[in-house]
Amino acid sequence: MFGLARRYVKTALVYFALGLVLGAWMLVQQALGSGAHPSLVSAHTHLTLIGFMVTLIMGIAYWMFPRPAKEDMRYSPSMAEVNYWLITVGTGVRFAGETAQAIHQHPAEWALVMAGAALQLIAGFIFVWNIWTRIRSVGSQIRETRGEKF
Ligand code: HEM
């Protein structure tokens, strides 16, 4: 497993742990009757679904999908690196903004949430663009035409 893929997976695990801790904290708040602030529910959702699941999927895809073809002018390892920083920083900034909203309820914190969300959005589109040509058959198509089932 190469360095960038390891970084994706480890970052995903850190966000997973953070999301679980936040989930547990919200559950305690609910049990005590104060209820979880909607911004915290959003922070938890984005930590677990984007920070953990999406980041993990990206890292595993960059690691395991077929290598780019020699004539592939679209796939770029540098974009995979940019993709990593956008999803990681975007998720972190959004988490900071949503947590701050739950504490202060200051309208300026929307700027942080919007900035984080924008970075996550761009990261998502970069991933779709970058990984697209790596979804290709490397031998399995030939075996499939011979009648083999997968
Ligand atoms: C992979 C793990 C998890 C995922 C993907 C996940 C995902 C979600 C999502 C999408 C929501 C929003 C649901 C809604 O809008 O009604 C949510 C809410 C919540 N989650 Fe999690 N969650 C995970 C683990 C946990 C754990 C381990 C806990 C507690 C220990 C927890 C506690 C909560 C609480 C308290 C809420 C707020 C529910 C509400 O206010 O209706 N979550 N979670």
PDB file of C-alpha atoms and ligand atoms in Angstrom:
ATOM      1  CA  MET A   1       0.000   0.000   0.000  1.00  0.00           C
ATOM      2  CA  PHE A   2       1.623   3.261  -1.078  1.00  0.00           C
ATOM      3  CA  GLY A   3       2.009   6.341   1.121  1.00  0.00           C
ATOM      4  CA  LEU A   4      -0.889   8.459  -0.111  1.00  0.00           C
ATOM      5  CA  ALA A   5      -3.369   5.558   0.188  1.00  0.00           C
ATOM      6  CA  ARG A   6      -2.154   4.884   3.745  1.00  0.00           C
ATOM      7  CA  ARG A   7      -2.669   8.553   4.557  1.00  0.00           C
ATOM      8  CA  TYR A   8      -6.255   8.443   3.231  1.00  0.00           C
ATOM      9  CA  VAL A   9      -7.052   5.356   5.337  1.00  0.00           C
ATOM     10  CA  LYS A  10      -5.437   6.632   8.534  1.00  0.00           C
ATOM     11  CA  THR A  11      -7.134  10.023   8.172  1.00  0.00           C
ATOM     12  CA  ALA A  12     -10.451   8.205   7.685  1.00  0.00           C
ATOM     13  CA  LEU A  13      -9.860   6.250  10.905  1.00  0.00           C
ATOM     14  CA  VAL A  14      -9.088   9.424  12.860  1.00  0.00           C
ATOM     15  CA  TYR A  15     -12.318  11.023  11.619  1.00  0.00           C
ATOM     16  CA  PHE A  16     -14.182   7.790  12.441  1.00  0.00           C
ATOM     17  CA  ALA A  17     -12.926   7.864  16.032  1.00  0.00           C
ATOM     18  CA  LEU A  18     -13.833  11.558  16.324  1.00  0.00           C
ATOM     19  CA  GLY A  19     -17.309  10.869  14.879  1.00  0.00           C
ATOM     20  CA  LEU A  20     -17.891   8.018  17.327  1.00  0.00           C
ATOM     21  CA  VAL A  21     -16.854  10.140  20.307  1.00  0.00           C
ATOM     22  CA  LEU A  22     -19.169  12.927  19.146  1.00  0.00           C
ATOM     23  CA  GLY A  23     -22.013  10.403  18.630  1.00  0.00           C
ATOM     24  CA  ALA A  24     -21.526   9.069  22.148  1.00  0.00           C
ATOM     25  CA  TRP A  25     -21.481  12.624  23.541  1.00  0.00           C
ATOM     26  CA  MET A  26     -24.754  13.462  21.745  1.00  0.00           C
ATOM     27  CA  LEU A  27     -26.346  10.286  23.072  1.00  0.00           C
ATOM     28  CA  VAL A  28     -25.405  11.286  26.621  1.00  0.00           C
ATOM     29  CA  GLN A  29     -26.864  14.773  26.024  1.00  0.00           C
ATOM     30  CA  GLN A  30     -30.098  13.200  24.770  1.00  0.00           C
ATOM     31  CA  ALA A  31     -30.249  10.835  27.734  1.00  0.00           C
ATOM     32  CA  LEU A  32     -29.788  13.778  30.099  1.00  0.00           C
ATOM     33  CA  GLY A  33     -32.685  15.537  28.413  1.00  0.00           C
ATOM     34  CA  SER A  34     -30.921  18.537  26.863  1.00  0.00           C
ATOM     35  CA  GLY A  35     -30.943  16.988  23.362  1.00  0.00           C
ATOM     36  CA  ALA A  36     -28.217  17.166  20.726  1.00  0.00           C
ATOM     37  CA  HIS A  37     -27.740  20.498  18.948  1.00  0.00           C
ATOM     38  CA  PRO A  38     -28.627  20.158  15.222  1.00  0.00           C
ATOM     39  CA  SER A  39     -25.163  21.470  14.256  1.00  0.00           C
ATOM     40  CA  LEU A  40     -23.592  18.658  16.312  1.00  0.00           C
ATOM     41  CA  VAL A  41     -25.783  16.092  14.547  1.00  0.00           C
ATOM     42  CA  SER A  42     -24.556  17.542  11.258  1.00  0.00           C
ATOM     43  CA  ALA A  43     -20.919  17.488  12.469  1.00  0.00           C
ATOM     44  CA  HIS A  44     -21.320  13.820  13.490  1.00  0.00           C
ATOM     45  CA  THR A  45     -22.965  12.929  10.179  1.00  0.00           C
ATOM     46  CA  HIS A  46     -20.213  14.559   8.113  1.00  0.00           C
ATOM     47  CA  LEU A  47     -17.436  13.074  10.235  1.00  0.00           C
ATOM     48  CA  THR A  48     -18.786   9.544   9.874  1.00  0.00           C
ATOM     49  CA  LEU A  49     -20.067   9.667   6.295  1.00  0.00           C
ATOM     50  CA  ILE A  50     -17.597  12.011   4.564  1.00  0.00           C
ATOM     51  CA  GLY A  51     -14.633  12.029   6.954  1.00  0.00           C
ATOM     52  CA  PHE A  52     -14.686   8.272   7.454  1.00  0.00           C
ATOM     53  CA  MET A  53     -16.609   6.449   4.736  1.00  0.00           C
ATOM     54  CA  VAL A  54     -15.962   8.654   1.708  1.00  0.00           C
ATOM     55  CA  THR A  55     -12.305   9.259   2.612  1.00  0.00           C
ATOM     56  CA  LEU A  56     -11.811   5.509   3.136  1.00  0.00           C
ATOM     57  CA  ILE A  57     -13.453   4.694  -0.200  1.00  0.00           C
ATOM     58  CA  MET A  58     -11.252   7.244  -1.973  1.00  0.00           C
ATOM     59  CA  GLY A  59      -8.064   5.858  -0.432  1.00  0.00           C
ATOM     60  CA  ILE A  60      -8.957   2.241  -1.196  1.00  0.00           C
ATOM     61  CA  ALA A  61      -9.969   3.146  -4.762  1.00  0.00           C
ATOM     62  CA  TYR A  62      -6.680   4.985  -5.439  1.00  0.00           C
ATOM     63  CA  TRP A  63      -4.870   1.977  -3.982  1.00  0.00           C
ATOM     64  CA  MET A  64      -6.743  -0.966  -5.539  1.00  0.00           C
ATOM     65  CA  PHE A  65      -8.312   0.138  -8.809  1.00  0.00           C
ATOM     66  CA  PRO A  66      -6.347  -0.862 -11.924  1.00  0.00           C
ATOM     67  CA  ARG A  67      -3.262   1.264 -12.597  1.00  0.00           C
ATOM     68  CA  PRO A  68      -3.874   3.985 -15.204  1.00  0.00           C
ATOM     69  CA  ALA A  69      -3.328   2.837 -18.779  1.00  0.00           C
ATOM     70  CA  LYS A  70      -0.085   4.038 -20.449  1.00  0.00           C
ATOM     71  CA  GLU A  71      -2.052   6.245 -22.847  1.00  0.00           C
ATOM     72  CA  ASP A  72      -4.218   7.671 -20.025  1.00  0.00           C
ATOM     73  CA  MET A  73      -3.758  11.454 -20.144  1.00  0.00           C
ATOM     74  CA  ARG A  74      -6.507  12.132 -17.628  1.00  0.00           C
ATOM     75  CA  TYR A  75      -5.550  10.383 -14.398  1.00  0.00           C
ATOM     76  CA  SER A  76      -3.103  12.403 -12.328  1.00  0.00           C
ATOM     77  CA  PRO A  77      -1.330  11.333  -9.106  1.00  0.00           C
ATOM     78  CA  SER A  78      -0.966  15.029  -8.205  1.00  0.00           C
ATOM     79  CA  MET A  79      -4.740  15.402  -8.378  1.00  0.00           C
ATOM     80  CA  ALA A  80      -5.063  12.418  -6.016  1.00  0.00           C
ATOM     81  CA  GLU A  81      -2.834  14.377  -3.608  1.00  0.00           C
ATOM     82  CA  VAL A  82      -4.885  17.585  -4.065  1.00  0.00           C
ATOM     83  CA  ASN A  83      -8.015  15.459  -3.577  1.00  0.00           C
ATOM     84  CA  TYR A  84      -6.611  14.222  -0.235  1.00  0.00           C
ATOM     85  CA  TRP A  85      -5.918  17.715   1.100  1.00  0.00           C
ATOM     86  CA  LEU A  86      -9.309  19.084  -0.006  1.00  0.00           C
ATOM     87  CA  ILE A  87     -11.326  16.271   1.620  1.00  0.00           C
ATOM     88  CA  THR A  88      -9.209  16.316   4.780  1.00  0.00           C
ATOM     89  CA  VAL A  89      -9.090  20.084   5.305  1.00  0.00           C
ATOM     90  CA  GLY A  90     -12.704  20.486   4.148  1.00  0.00           C
ATOM     91  CA  THR A  91     -13.962  17.942   6.684  1.00  0.00           C
ATOM     92  CA  GLY A  92     -11.832  19.444   9.468  1.00  0.00           C
ATOM     93  CA  VAL A  93     -12.951  23.021   8.762  1.00  0.00           C
ATOM     94  CA  ARG A  94     -16.585  21.965   8.552  1.00  0.00           C
ATOM     95  CA  PHE A  95     -16.285  20.059  11.833  1.00  0.00           C
ATOM     96  CA  ALA A  96     -14.737  23.137  13.495  1.00  0.00           C
ATOM     97  CA  GLY A  97     -17.496  25.403  12.126  1.00  0.00           C
ATOM     98  CA  GLU A  98     -20.361  23.110  13.123  1.00  0.00           C
ATOM     99  CA  THR A  99     -18.946  22.476  16.594  1.00  0.00           C
ATOM    100  CA  ALA A 100     -18.442  26.217  17.109  1.00  0.00           C
ATOM    101  CA  GLN A 101     -22.031  26.826  15.966  1.00  0.00           C
ATOM    102  CA  ALA A 102     -23.267  24.448  18.643  1.00  0.00           C
ATOM    103  CA  ILE A 103     -21.324  26.382  21.298  1.00  0.00           C
ATOM    104  CA  HIS A 104     -21.666  30.063  20.283  1.00  0.00           C
ATOM    105  CA  GLN A 105     -24.458  30.162  17.694  1.00  0.00           C
ATOM    106  CA  HIS A 106     -22.652  33.030  15.949  1.00  0.00           C
ATOM    107  CA  PRO A 107     -23.712  33.669  12.326  1.00  0.00           C
ATOM    108  CA  ALA A 108     -20.064  34.176  11.253  1.00  0.00           C
ATOM    109  CA  GLU A 109     -19.492  30.467  11.829  1.00  0.00           C
ATOM    110  CA  TRP A 110     -21.558  29.779   8.730  1.00  0.00           C
ATOM    111  CA  ALA A 111     -18.549  31.033   6.772  1.00  0.00           C
ATOM    112  CA  LEU A 112     -16.453  28.167   8.178  1.00  0.00           C
ATOM    113  CA  VAL A 113     -19.175  25.614   7.490  1.00  0.00           C
ATOM    114  CA  MET A 114     -19.650  26.891   3.936  1.00  0.00           C
ATOM    115  CA  ALA A 115     -15.886  26.944   3.276  1.00  0.00           C
ATOM    116  CA  GLY A 116     -15.502  23.384   4.573  1.00  0.00           C
ATOM    117  CA  ALA A 117     -18.495  22.193   2.562  1.00  0.00           C
ATOM    118  CA  ALA A 118     -17.108  23.868  -0.591  1.00  0.00           C
ATOM    119  CA  LEU A 119     -13.779  22.044  -0.188  1.00  0.00           C
ATOM    120  CA  GLN A 120     -15.613  18.725   0.326  1.00  0.00           C
ATOM    121  CA  LEU A 121     -17.694  19.399  -2.775  1.00  0.00           C
ATOM    122  CA  ILE A 122     -14.651  20.163  -4.937  1.00  0.00           C
ATOM    123  CA  ALA A 123     -12.867  17.082  -3.534  1.00  0.00           C
ATOM    124  CA  GLY A 124     -15.846  14.936  -4.531  1.00  0.00           C
ATOM    125  CA  PHE A 125     -15.838  16.190  -8.115  1.00  0.00           C
ATOM    126  CA  ILE A 126     -12.055  15.865  -8.401  1.00  0.00           C
ATOM    127  CA  PHE A 127     -12.352  12.250  -7.265  1.00  0.00           C
ATOM    128  CA  VAL A 128     -15.042  11.468  -9.858  1.00  0.00           C
ATOM    129  CA  TRP A 129     -12.959  13.087 -12.610  1.00  0.00           C
ATOM    130  CA  ASN A 130      -9.650  11.538 -11.561  1.00  0.00           C
ATOM    131  CA  ILE A 131     -10.703   7.951 -10.836  1.00  0.00           C
ATOM    132  CA  TRP A 132     -12.980   7.616 -13.879  1.00  0.00           C
ATOM    133  CA  THR A 133     -10.440   6.199 -16.360  1.00  0.00           C
ATOM    134  CA  ARG A 134      -9.048   3.784 -13.774  1.00  0.00           C
ATOM    135  CA  ILE A 135     -12.363   1.932 -13.853  1.00  0.00           C
ATOM    136  CA  ARG A 136     -11.334  -0.431 -16.619  1.00  0.00           C
ATOM    137  CA  SER A 137     -10.892  -4.099 -17.208  1.00  0.00           C
ATOM    138  CA  VAL A 138      -7.419  -5.599 -17.021  1.00  0.00           C
ATOM    139  CA  GLY A 139      -8.085  -9.117 -18.232  1.00  0.00           C
ATOM    140  CA  SER A 140     -11.450  -9.755 -16.636  1.00  0.00           C
ATOM    141  CA  GLN A 141     -13.273  -8.576 -19.779  1.00  0.00           C
ATOM    142  CA  ILE A 142     -11.563 -11.311 -21.840  1.00  0.00           C
ATOM    143  CA  ARG A 143     -12.479 -13.941 -19.238  1.00  0.00           C
ATOM    144  CA  GLU A 144     -16.030 -12.564 -19.147  1.00  0.00           C
ATOM    145  CA  THR A 145     -16.444 -12.929 -22.938  1.00  0.00           C
ATOM    146  CA  ARG A 146     -15.255 -16.553 -22.556  1.00  0.00           C
ATOM    147  CA  GLY A 147     -18.267 -17.087 -20.292  1.00  0.00           C
ATOM    148  CA  GLU A 148     -16.659 -16.857 -16.854  1.00  0.00           C
ATOM    149  CA  LYS A 149     -18.974 -15.438 -14.176  1.00  0.00           C
ATOM    150  CA  PHE A 150     -17.771 -13.027 -11.447  1.00  0.00           C
TER     151      PHE A 150
HETATM  152  C1  HEM B   1     -20.349   4.427  11.331  1.00  0.00           C
HETATM  153  C2  HEM B   1     -20.960   4.886  12.400  1.00  0.00           C
HETATM  154  C3  HEM B   1     -22.053   5.915  12.392  1.00  0.00           C
HETATM  155  C4  HEM B   1     -22.663   6.538  11.333  1.00  0.00           C
HETATM  156  C5  HEM B   1     -22.409   6.369   9.855  1.00  0.00           C
HETATM  157  C6  HEM B   1     -23.638   7.447  11.901  1.00  0.00           C
HETATM  158  C7  HEM B   1     -24.452   8.271  11.160  1.00  0.00           C
HETATM  159  C8  HEM B   1     -25.398   9.120  11.684  1.00  0.00           C
HETATM  160  C9  HEM B   1     -26.278   9.971  10.923  1.00  0.00           C
HETATM  161  C10 HEM B   1     -26.343  10.032   9.400  1.00  0.00           C
HETATM  162  C11 HEM B   1     -27.031  10.680  11.783  1.00  0.00           C
HETATM  163  C12 HEM B   1     -28.094  11.720  11.458  1.00  0.00           C
HETATM  164  C13 HEM B   1     -29.454  11.065  11.542  1.00  0.00           C
HETATM  165  C14 HEM B   1     -30.596  12.064  11.454  1.00  0.00           C
HETATM  166  O1  HEM B   1     -30.434  13.105  10.823  1.00  0.00           O
HETATM  167  O2  HEM B   1     -31.638  11.801  12.039  1.00  0.00           O
HETATM  168  C15 HEM B   1     -26.647  10.293  13.124  1.00  0.00           C
HETATM  169  C16 HEM B   1     -27.205  10.804  14.271  1.00  0.00           C
HETATM  170  C17 HEM B   1     -26.842  10.412  15.540  1.00  0.00           C
HETATM  171  N1  HEM B   1     -25.897   9.468  15.872  1.00  0.00           N
HETATM  172 FE1  HEM B   1     -24.744   8.450  14.590  1.00  0.00          FE
HETATM  173  N2  HEM B   1     -23.611   7.353  13.265  1.00  0.00           N
HETATM  174  C18 HEM B   1     -22.650   6.429  13.620  1.00  0.00           C
HETATM  175  C19 HEM B   1     -22.304   6.014  14.890  1.00  0.00           C
HETATM  176  C20 HEM B   1     -22.870   6.491  16.050  1.00  0.00           C
HETATM  177  C21 HEM B   1     -22.540   6.048  17.405  1.00  0.00           C
HETATM  178  C22 HEM B   1     -21.523   4.942  17.710  1.00  0.00           C
HETATM  179  C23 HEM B   1     -23.311   6.782  18.263  1.00  0.00           C
HETATM  180  C24 HEM B   1     -23.390   6.743  19.764  1.00  0.00           C
HETATM  181  C25 HEM B   1     -22.531   6.148  20.532  1.00  0.00           C
HETATM  182  C26 HEM B   1     -24.128   7.670  17.476  1.00  0.00           C
HETATM  183  C27 HEM B   1     -25.035   8.567  17.994  1.00  0.00           C
HETATM  184  C28 HEM B   1     -25.849   9.367  17.243  1.00  0.00           C
HETATM  185  C29 HEM B   1     -26.814  10.317  17.822  1.00  0.00           C
HETATM  186  C30 HEM B   1     -27.102  10.527  19.286  1.00  0.00           C
HETATM  187  C31 HEM B   1     -27.443  10.955  16.743  1.00  0.00           C
HETATM  188  C32 HEM B   1     -28.511  12.045  16.811  1.00  0.00           C
HETATM  189  C33 HEM B   1     -29.860  11.381  16.577  1.00  0.00           C
HETATM  190  C34 HEM B   1     -30.988  12.396  16.589  1.00  0.00           C
HETATM  191  O3  HEM B   1     -30.825  13.485  17.105  1.00  0.00           O
HETATM  192  O4  HEM B   1     -32.032  12.051  16.041  1.00  0.00           O
HETATM  193  N3  HEM B   1     -23.839   7.470  16.142  1.00  0.00           N
HETATM  194  N4  HEM B   1     -25.656   9.338  13.023  1.00  0.00           N
END
